[in-house]
mmCIF file of C-alpha atoms and ligand atoms in Angstrom:
data_model
loop_
_atom_site.group_PDB
_atom_site.id
_atom_site.type_symbol
_atom_site.label_atom_id
_atom_site.label_comp_id
_atom_site.label_asym_id
_atom_site.label_seq_id
_atom_site.Cartn_x
_atom_site.Cartn_y
_atom_site.Cartn_z
ATOM 1 C CA MET K 1 98.677 190.051 149.177
ATOM 2 C CA PHE K 2 101.769 191.911 150.338
ATOM 3 C CA PRO K 3 101.984 193.830 152.668
ATOM 4 C CA THR K 4 99.141 192.020 154.503
ATOM 5 C CA ILE K 5 100.505 188.510 154.215
ATOM 6 C CA ARG K 6 103.998 188.035 155.650
ATOM 7 C CA PRO K 7 105.311 184.443 156.126
ATOM 8 C CA ARG K 8 108.271 185.833 158.078
ATOM 9 C CA ARG K 9 105.951 186.466 161.060
ATOM 10 C CA LEU K 10 106.171 182.774 161.932
ATOM 11 C CA ARG K 11 109.951 182.685 161.568
ATOM 12 C CA ARG K 12 110.559 185.516 164.045
ATOM 13 C CA THR K 13 111.593 183.468 167.126
ATOM 14 C CA ALA K 14 112.886 179.982 167.812
ATOM 15 C CA ALA K 15 109.687 179.194 169.725
ATOM 16 C CA LEU K 16 107.458 180.213 166.804
ATOM 17 C CA ARG K 17 109.583 178.201 164.386
ATOM 18 C CA ALA K 18 109.316 175.156 166.659
ATOM 19 C CA LEU K 19 105.552 175.583 166.889
ATOM 20 C CA VAL K 20 105.037 175.427 163.140
ATOM 21 C CA ARG K 21 107.777 172.920 162.257
ATOM 22 C CA GLU K 22 106.284 170.146 160.132
ATOM 23 C CA VAL K 23 108.882 167.402 160.461
ATOM 24 C CA ARG K 24 111.214 166.510 163.335
ATOM 25 C CA LEU K 25 113.928 163.935 163.759
ATOM 26 C CA ASP K 26 113.995 161.444 166.596
ATOM 27 C CA PRO K 27 116.661 158.825 167.453
ATOM 28 C CA ALA K 28 113.993 156.166 166.864
ATOM 29 C CA ASP K 29 114.027 157.187 163.181
ATOM 30 C CA PHE K 30 117.537 155.799 162.754
ATOM 31 C CA VAL K 31 118.718 152.263 162.060
ATOM 32 C CA LEU K 32 122.463 151.670 162.436
ATOM 33 C CA PRO K 33 124.213 149.383 159.916
ATOM 34 C CA LEU K 34 126.926 147.181 161.473
ATOM 35 C CA PHE K 35 129.589 144.975 159.902
ATOM 36 C CA PHE K 36 130.512 141.829 161.816
ATOM 37 C CA SER K 37 133.626 139.899 160.899
ATOM 38 C CA GLU K 38 134.251 136.279 161.727
ATOM 39 C CA THR K 39 138.031 136.696 161.667
ATOM 40 C CA LEU K 40 138.822 139.996 163.423
ATOM 41 C CA ALA K 41 139.883 140.120 167.070
ATOM 42 C CA GLU K 42 139.783 143.926 167.245
ATOM 43 C CA PRO K 43 137.686 146.558 165.423
ATOM 44 C CA ARG K 44 139.154 147.506 162.062
ATOM 45 C CA PRO K 45 138.472 151.034 160.770
ATOM 46 C CA VAL K 46 136.985 151.268 157.275
ATOM 47 C CA GLY K 47 139.187 153.737 155.392
ATOM 48 C CA THR K 48 136.440 154.930 153.054
ATOM 49 C CA MET K 49 133.975 155.550 155.895
ATOM 50 C CA PRO K 50 135.576 157.545 158.733
ATOM 51 C CA GLY K 51 133.977 156.570 162.046
ATOM 52 C CA VAL K 52 132.829 153.141 160.825
ATOM 53 C CA ASP K 53 134.577 149.923 161.912
ATOM 54 C CA GLN K 54 134.319 146.291 160.981
ATOM 55 C CA LEU K 55 133.624 144.627 164.333
ATOM 56 C CA PRO K 56 134.509 141.279 165.871
ATOM 57 C CA VAL K 57 131.444 139.264 166.807
ATOM 58 C CA SER K 58 132.578 139.553 170.442
ATOM 59 C CA HIS K 59 131.594 143.265 170.325
ATOM 60 C CA ALA K 60 127.969 142.535 169.450
ATOM 61 C CA ALA K 61 126.568 142.669 172.987
ATOM 62 C CA ASN K 62 128.184 146.019 173.785
ATOM 63 C CA ILE K 63 127.096 147.750 170.617
ATOM 64 C CA ALA K 64 123.572 146.376 171.101
ATOM 65 C CA ARG K 65 123.385 147.935 174.555
ATOM 66 C CA GLU K 66 124.775 151.191 173.160
ATOM 67 C CA ALA K 67 122.215 151.309 170.337
ATOM 68 C CA LEU K 68 119.373 150.608 172.754
ATOM 69 C CA ALA K 69 120.568 153.252 175.226
ATOM 70 C CA ALA K 70 120.808 155.802 172.390
ATOM 71 C CA GLY K 71 117.137 155.150 171.584
ATOM 72 C CA LEU K 72 117.809 154.007 168.029
ATOM 73 C CA GLY K 73 115.031 152.406 166.010
ATOM 74 C CA GLY K 74 117.228 149.375 165.443
ATOM 75 C CA VAL K 75 120.343 147.951 163.847
ATOM 76 C CA ILE K 76 120.952 146.120 160.572
ATOM 77 C CA LEU K 77 123.700 143.519 160.336
ATOM 78 C CA PHE K 78 126.113 142.647 157.545
ATOM 79 C CA GLY K 79 128.601 139.784 157.759
ATOM 80 C CA LEU K 80 132.175 139.183 156.683
ATOM 81 C CA PRO K 81 132.759 135.431 156.650
ATOM 82 C CA LYS K 82 135.981 133.477 157.061
ATOM 83 C CA GLU K 83 135.613 131.859 153.674
ATOM 84 C CA LYS K 84 133.891 132.720 150.411
ATOM 85 C CA ASP K 85 132.811 130.461 147.558
ATOM 86 C CA ALA K 86 131.053 130.757 144.207
ATOM 87 C CA ARG K 87 127.560 130.298 145.675
ATOM 88 C CA GLY K 88 127.928 132.251 148.893
ATOM 89 C CA GLU K 89 127.006 129.229 151.003
ATOM 90 C CA ALA K 90 128.621 130.824 154.083
ATOM 91 C CA ALA K 91 125.541 133.080 154.157
ATOM 92 C CA CYS K 92 123.570 129.992 155.255
ATOM 93 C CA ASP K 93 125.986 128.963 158.037
ATOM 94 C CA PRO K 94 124.088 128.964 161.361
ATOM 95 C CA ASN K 95 127.386 129.906 163.027
ATOM 96 C CA GLY K 96 128.319 132.580 160.499
ATOM 97 C CA PRO K 97 129.088 136.104 161.730
ATOM 98 C CA VAL K 98 125.532 137.399 161.337
ATOM 99 C CA PRO K 99 123.639 134.613 163.162
ATOM 100 C CA GLN K 100 126.277 134.726 165.930
ATOM 101 C CA ALA K 101 125.999 138.493 166.292
ATOM 102 C CA VAL K 102 122.175 138.362 166.257
ATOM 103 C CA ARG K 103 122.126 135.846 169.116
ATOM 104 C CA ARG K 104 124.528 137.926 171.197
ATOM 105 C CA MET K 105 122.629 141.150 170.529
ATOM 106 C CA LYS K 106 119.201 139.699 171.367
ATOM 107 C CA ASP K 107 120.645 138.200 174.575
ATOM 108 C CA ALA K 108 122.228 141.491 175.632
ATOM 109 C CA ALA K 109 119.398 143.800 174.529
ATOM 110 C CA PRO K 110 116.167 141.877 173.883
ATOM 111 C CA ASP K 111 114.252 145.106 173.222
ATOM 112 C CA LEU K 112 116.537 146.238 170.429
ATOM 113 C CA VAL K 113 115.077 145.711 166.946
ATOM 114 C CA VAL K 114 117.593 143.580 165.074
ATOM 115 C CA MET K 115 117.431 143.420 161.279
ATOM 116 C CA THR K 116 119.667 141.385 159.004
ATOM 117 C CA ASP K 117 120.670 142.237 155.460
ATOM 118 C CA THR K 118 119.978 139.168 153.370
ATOM 119 C CA CYS K 119 122.367 139.028 150.413
ATOM 120 C CA VAL K 120 125.311 136.901 149.308
ATOM 121 C CA ASP K 121 127.671 139.483 147.824
ATOM 122 C CA GLU K 122 129.755 139.482 151.024
ATOM 123 C CA TYR K 123 129.902 135.673 150.820
ATOM 124 C CA THR K 124 130.667 135.030 147.135
ATOM 125 C CA ASP K 125 134.250 134.917 145.888
ATOM 126 C CA HIS K 126 133.217 136.925 142.781
ATOM 127 C CA GLY K 127 131.368 139.623 144.745
ATOM 128 C CA HIS K 128 128.069 139.397 142.880
ATOM 129 C CA CYS K 129 124.716 139.169 144.663
ATOM 130 C CA GLY K 130 123.963 135.604 143.584
ATOM 131 C CA VAL K 131 124.843 132.416 141.819
ATOM 132 C CA LEU K 132 126.480 132.877 138.404
ATOM 133 C CA THR K 133 125.548 131.271 135.129
ATOM 134 C CA GLN K 134 126.281 131.901 131.445
ATOM 135 C CA ASP K 135 123.593 133.544 129.377
ATOM 136 C CA ARG K 136 122.889 132.687 125.723
ATOM 137 C CA ARG K 137 125.794 134.850 124.545
ATOM 138 C CA GLY K 138 128.221 133.219 126.978
ATOM 139 C CA VAL K 139 128.264 136.247 129.297
ATOM 140 C CA MET K 140 128.380 135.579 133.053
ATOM 141 C CA VAL K 141 125.167 136.752 134.723
ATOM 142 C CA VAL K 142 123.448 136.178 138.061
ATOM 143 C CA ASP K 143 120.961 133.306 137.850
ATOM 144 C CA ASN K 144 117.770 134.667 139.383
ATOM 145 C CA ASP K 145 116.013 131.454 140.356
ATOM 146 C CA ALA K 146 119.117 129.594 141.567
ATOM 147 C CA THR K 147 119.916 132.572 143.781
ATOM 148 C CA LEU K 148 116.470 132.559 145.396
ATOM 149 C CA ASP K 149 117.188 129.212 147.057
ATOM 150 C CA VAL K 150 120.472 130.291 148.734
ATOM 151 C CA LEU K 151 118.934 133.518 149.917
ATOM 152 C CA ALA K 152 115.834 131.891 151.368
ATOM 153 C CA ARG K 153 118.032 129.509 153.374
ATOM 154 C CA SER K 154 120.150 132.452 154.534
ATOM 155 C CA ALA K 155 117.052 134.372 155.671
ATOM 156 C CA LEU K 156 115.891 131.262 157.533
ATOM 157 C CA GLU K 157 119.175 131.033 159.497
ATOM 158 C CA GLN K 158 118.897 134.714 160.355
ATOM 159 C CA ALA K 159 115.354 134.147 161.611
ATOM 160 C CA LYS K 160 116.427 131.113 163.633
ATOM 161 C CA ALA K 161 119.154 133.197 165.260
ATOM 162 C CA GLY K 162 116.495 135.662 166.423
ATOM 163 C CA ALA K 163 116.327 138.431 163.841
ATOM 164 C CA ASP K 164 113.129 140.471 164.120
ATOM 165 C CA ILE K 165 113.280 141.534 160.489
ATOM 166 C CA VAL K 166 115.073 140.116 157.457
ATOM 167 C CA ALA K 167 115.951 142.543 154.677
ATOM 168 C CA PRO K 168 116.552 141.011 151.236
ATOM 169 C CA SER K 169 118.735 143.442 149.324
ATOM 170 C CA TYR K 170 119.691 141.610 146.154
ATOM 171 C CA MET K 171 116.968 142.637 143.672
ATOM 172 C CA MET K 172 116.176 139.138 142.373
ATOM 173 C CA ASP K 173 112.629 138.784 141.050
ATOM 174 C CA GLY K 174 110.363 136.851 143.385
ATOM 175 C CA ARG K 175 112.642 137.071 146.431
ATOM 176 C CA VAL K 176 110.053 138.366 148.892
ATOM 177 C CA GLY K 177 107.544 135.629 148.106
ATOM 178 C CA VAL K 178 110.104 132.839 148.364
ATOM 179 C CA ILE K 179 111.437 134.118 151.700
ATOM 180 C CA ARG K 180 107.900 134.546 153.082
ATOM 181 C CA ARG K 181 106.947 130.988 152.146
ATOM 182 C CA THR K 182 110.214 129.582 153.538
ATOM 183 C CA LEU K 183 109.872 131.414 156.850
ATOM 184 C CA ASP K 184 106.214 130.470 157.225
ATOM 185 C CA ALA K 185 106.840 126.803 156.411
ATOM 186 C CA GLU K 186 109.408 126.686 159.227
ATOM 187 C CA GLY K 187 107.161 128.433 161.752
ATOM 188 C CA PHE K 188 108.662 131.919 161.555
ATOM 189 C CA THR K 189 105.383 133.613 160.675
ATOM 190 C CA ASP K 190 106.237 136.502 163.016
ATOM 191 C CA VAL K 191 109.525 137.478 161.349
ATOM 192 C CA ALA K 192 108.934 140.554 159.179
ATOM 193 C CA ILE K 193 110.374 141.269 155.741
ATOM 194 C CA LEU K 194 111.818 144.666 154.913
ATOM 195 C CA SER K 195 112.289 144.566 151.161
ATOM 196 C CA TYR K 196 114.927 146.666 149.457
ATOM 197 C CA ALA K 197 112.128 147.082 146.915
ATOM 198 C CA VAL K 198 113.635 149.975 145.012
ATOM 199 C CA LYS K 199 117.403 149.642 144.831
ATOM 200 C CA TYR K 200 119.311 151.475 142.142
ATOM 201 C CA ALA K 201 122.643 150.494 140.580
ATOM 202 C CA SER K 202 124.438 153.398 142.248
ATOM 203 C CA ALA K 203 127.958 154.807 142.426
ATOM 204 C CA PHE K 204 127.112 155.869 145.966
ATOM 205 C CA TYR K 205 127.676 152.317 147.275
ATOM 206 C CA GLY K 206 131.407 152.698 146.569
ATOM 207 C CA PRO K 207 132.672 153.144 150.148
ATOM 208 C CA PHE K 208 130.478 150.273 151.427
ATOM 209 C CA ARG K 209 132.254 147.833 149.202
ATOM 210 C CA GLU K 210 135.395 148.246 151.284
ATOM 211 C CA ALA K 211 133.394 147.965 154.518
ATOM 212 C CA ALA K 212 131.667 144.769 153.404
ATOM 213 C CA ASP K 213 134.439 143.503 151.148
ATOM 214 C CA CYS K 214 131.944 142.918 148.351
ATOM 215 C CA ALA K 215 133.104 144.781 145.235
ATOM 216 C CA PRO K 216 132.219 142.671 142.180
ATOM 217 C CA LYS K 217 135.383 141.126 140.721
ATOM 218 C CA PHE K 218 134.100 141.690 137.172
ATOM 219 C CA GLY K 219 131.291 143.676 135.610
ATOM 220 C CA ASP K 220 128.759 145.584 137.682
ATOM 221 C CA ARG K 221 125.283 145.186 139.167
ATOM 222 C CA THR K 222 123.300 146.843 136.360
ATOM 223 C CA GLY K 223 121.825 143.481 135.322
ATOM 224 C CA TYR K 224 119.863 143.241 138.573
ATOM 225 C CA GLN K 225 119.768 146.618 140.310
ATOM 226 C CA MET K 226 117.599 149.392 138.869
ATOM 227 C CA ASP K 227 118.576 151.941 136.269
ATOM 228 C CA PRO K 228 118.949 155.429 137.814
ATOM 229 C CA GLY K 229 116.845 156.894 134.992
ATOM 230 C CA ASN K 230 113.727 155.009 135.984
ATOM 231 C CA ALA K 231 110.959 156.254 138.261
ATOM 232 C CA ARG K 232 107.844 154.405 137.044
ATOM 233 C CA GLU K 233 109.725 151.146 137.419
ATOM 234 C CA ALA K 234 110.116 151.918 141.126
ATOM 235 C CA LEU K 235 106.334 151.793 141.479
ATOM 236 C CA ARG K 236 106.248 148.483 139.631
ATOM 237 C CA GLU K 237 108.858 146.976 141.983
ATOM 238 C CA LEU K 238 106.877 148.345 144.926
ATOM 239 C CA ALA K 239 103.637 146.736 143.717
ATOM 240 C CA LEU K 240 105.299 143.355 143.197
ATOM 241 C CA ASP K 241 106.904 143.319 146.644
ATOM 242 C CA GLU K 242 103.633 144.365 148.281
ATOM 243 C CA ALA K 243 101.835 141.540 146.476
ATOM 244 C CA GLU K 244 104.508 139.038 147.549
ATOM 245 C CA GLY K 245 103.996 139.984 151.185
ATOM 246 C CA ALA K 246 106.632 142.575 152.103
ATOM 247 C CA ASP K 247 105.885 144.105 155.511
ATOM 248 C CA MET K 248 107.994 147.192 154.821
ATOM 249 C CA VAL K 249 109.743 148.589 151.765
ATOM 250 C CA MET K 250 112.904 150.580 151.187
ATOM 251 C CA VAL K 251 114.251 153.064 148.675
ATOM 252 C CA LYS K 252 118.022 153.110 148.223
ATOM 253 C CA PRO K 253 120.070 155.313 147.959
ATOM 254 C CA ALA K 254 118.276 158.183 149.693
ATOM 255 C CA LEU K 255 119.535 161.696 148.904
ATOM 256 C CA PRO K 256 119.917 161.387 145.099
ATOM 257 C CA TYR K 257 116.479 159.672 145.002
ATOM 258 C CA LEU K 258 114.239 161.881 147.167
ATOM 259 C CA ASP K 259 111.816 162.193 144.240
ATOM 260 C CA ILE K 260 111.476 158.410 144.179
ATOM 261 C CA LEU K 261 110.961 158.321 147.932
ATOM 262 C CA ALA K 262 108.151 160.871 147.657
ATOM 263 C CA ARG K 263 106.466 158.949 144.830
ATOM 264 C CA VAL K 264 106.703 155.636 146.658
ATOM 265 C CA ARG K 265 105.303 157.339 149.794
ATOM 266 C CA GLU K 266 102.212 158.371 147.815
ATOM 267 C CA GLN K 267 101.670 154.826 146.544
ATOM 268 C CA THR K 268 102.074 152.713 149.676
ATOM 269 C CA ASN K 269 100.629 152.421 153.133
ATOM 270 C CA LEU K 270 103.463 150.148 154.235
ATOM 271 C CA PRO K 271 106.173 151.555 156.489
ATOM 272 C CA LEU K 272 108.789 153.095 154.216
ATOM 273 C CA ALA K 273 112.532 153.057 154.838
ATOM 274 C CA ALA K 274 115.330 154.912 153.092
ATOM 275 C CA TYR K 275 118.991 153.907 153.030
ATOM 276 C CA ASN K 276 121.309 156.889 153.483
ATOM 277 C CA VAL K 277 124.143 154.960 151.878
ATOM 278 C CA SER K 278 127.905 154.901 152.346
ATOM 279 C CA GLY K 279 128.666 157.448 149.605
ATOM 280 C CA GLU K 280 126.207 159.949 151.068
ATOM 281 C CA TYR K 281 127.897 159.474 154.450
ATOM 282 C CA ALA K 282 131.424 159.708 153.051
ATOM 283 C CA MET K 283 130.676 162.962 151.201
ATOM 284 C CA ILE K 284 129.626 164.756 154.382
ATOM 285 C CA LYS K 285 132.555 163.312 156.332
ATOM 286 C CA ALA K 286 135.066 164.358 153.676
ATOM 287 C CA ALA K 287 133.646 167.852 153.260
ATOM 288 C CA ALA K 288 133.536 168.356 157.026
ATOM 289 C CA LYS K 289 137.109 167.154 157.430
ATOM 290 C CA ALA K 290 138.222 169.607 154.742
ATOM 291 C CA GLY K 291 136.492 172.405 156.671
ATOM 292 C CA MET K 292 133.976 172.894 153.874
ATOM 293 C CA LEU K 293 130.806 172.432 155.882
ATOM 294 C CA ASP K 294 129.470 172.026 159.395
ATOM 295 C CA GLU K 295 129.173 168.256 159.937
ATOM 296 C CA LYS K 296 126.441 168.352 162.549
ATOM 297 C CA ARG K 297 124.159 170.780 160.709
ATOM 298 C CA ALA K 298 124.718 169.152 157.315
ATOM 299 C CA THR K 299 124.038 165.667 158.702
ATOM 300 C CA LEU K 300 120.848 166.611 160.515
ATOM 301 C CA GLU K 301 119.598 168.570 157.486
ATOM 302 C CA ALA K 302 120.265 165.613 155.169
ATOM 303 C CA LEU K 303 118.456 163.208 157.505
ATOM 304 C CA LEU K 304 115.558 165.620 157.940
ATOM 305 C CA SER K 305 115.167 165.951 154.174
ATOM 306 C CA ILE K 306 114.920 162.166 153.852
ATOM 307 C CA LYS K 307 112.180 162.050 156.475
ATOM 308 C CA ARG K 308 110.377 165.025 154.923
ATOM 309 C CA ALA K 309 110.409 163.260 151.546
ATOM 310 C CA GLY K 310 108.440 160.424 153.142
ATOM 311 C CA ALA K 311 110.683 157.953 154.975
ATOM 312 C CA ASP K 312 109.373 156.515 158.238
ATOM 313 C CA PHE K 313 112.878 155.447 159.201
ATOM 314 C CA ILE K 314 116.394 155.827 157.852
ATOM 315 C CA LEU K 315 119.272 153.372 157.676
ATOM 316 C CA THR K 316 122.277 155.564 158.344
ATOM 317 C CA TYR K 317 125.887 155.358 159.505
ATOM 318 C CA HIS K 318 125.266 158.715 161.227
ATOM 319 C CA ALA K 319 122.761 157.053 163.602
ATOM 320 C CA LEU K 320 124.703 157.224 166.885
ATOM 321 C CA ASP K 321 126.116 160.713 166.215
ATOM 322 C CA ALA K 322 122.767 162.084 165.106
ATOM 323 C CA ALA K 323 120.977 160.576 168.114
ATOM 324 C CA GLN K 324 123.481 162.287 170.385
ATOM 325 C CA TRP K 325 123.167 165.629 168.591
ATOM 326 C CA LEU K 326 119.372 165.523 168.976
ATOM 327 C CA ASP K 327 119.688 164.870 172.702
HETATM 328 C C1 PBG V 401 124.331 144.445 149.057
HETATM 329 C C2 PBG V 401 124.301 145.782 149.654
HETATM 330 C C3 PBG V 401 125.007 146.920 149.238
HETATM 331 C C4 PBG V 401 124.670 147.927 150.131
HETATM 332 C C5 PBG V 401 123.816 147.395 151.081
HETATM 333 N N1 PBG V 401 123.572 146.077 150.750
HETATM 334 C C6 PBG V 401 126.014 147.082 148.168
HETATM 335 C C7 PBG V 401 125.633 146.899 146.765
HETATM 336 O O1 PBG V 401 124.482 146.655 146.401
HETATM 337 O O2 PBG V 401 126.559 146.974 145.955
HETATM 338 C C8 PBG V 401 125.177 149.336 150.061
HETATM 339 C C9 PBG V 401 125.065 150.122 151.314
HETATM 340 C C10 PBG V 401 125.847 151.366 151.319
HETATM 341 O O3 PBG V 401 126.442 151.800 150.330
HETATM 342 O O4 PBG V 401 125.878 151.987 152.389
HETATM 343 N N2 PBG V 401 124.444 143.448 150.060
#
């Protein structure tokens, strides 16, 4: 082959490299996660995630206009309620922080795609993603079927407020089907479901738990989120959520699970999302701050790798910065 065949010929100039580039990033690839608090009057910086704030609901309209102007694919909303209880009932409050923020965002920027994270861990006083019960050995666990009811009612309130897409993130069995039936029975047949179909029990959610005030008060999430050692199980979760009527599916986290993303991509024709989670974000921010790497290049390379692995869009705290850098 050599010296006849020389791949470097196509790397010689920027124009040649652009001509043969296989994957490109676009601001529309990015979905910005936002944290809305019911109690704050001013934005409150999240210490573990430099550049990310918890926001008062009164800021919803402005950030919606900003996201739309930046050309983002959408936003996804998390809520910090005034009060928490054992069941997370505040997640079903039609005037909770998320429904309020959705209404303000859709009023201010009707063309912005607004998604809502559907989970109760921000709303429960114990920080778990559902209603607790004792198992046969007396150990506290999350009751799958009891949790489905709270979450379906929460998704319904998010739909009523105007969410385009609800995104159940709590890894209870049967969640997609129950939410689909609930939404359809109430006339919300046009609200789509983005399922966190493949969500691992990951250390990379650490910084988020300060942002969303949802660290479990005891134990961990390994009884409901997936084991990091499992890849075939990801395909099983995918198949179940497809059968239950998911419109889109997600793999989470992203960077430590690019192999999973690529395998899921091969198995599904549904739009595929990846969540570039808080720990992935915090690592780049910390390394950049310490002068260890170039933030802009590292961020865009990380996002590109997620798209190259198969994601159609990426939930990322870098969304506004990355959109600006691509401009
Ligand atoms: C649960 C939820 C979590 C994240 C998104 N939704 C935390 C968890 O499962 O513990 C993590 C997102 C991130 O780390 O950026 N509602």
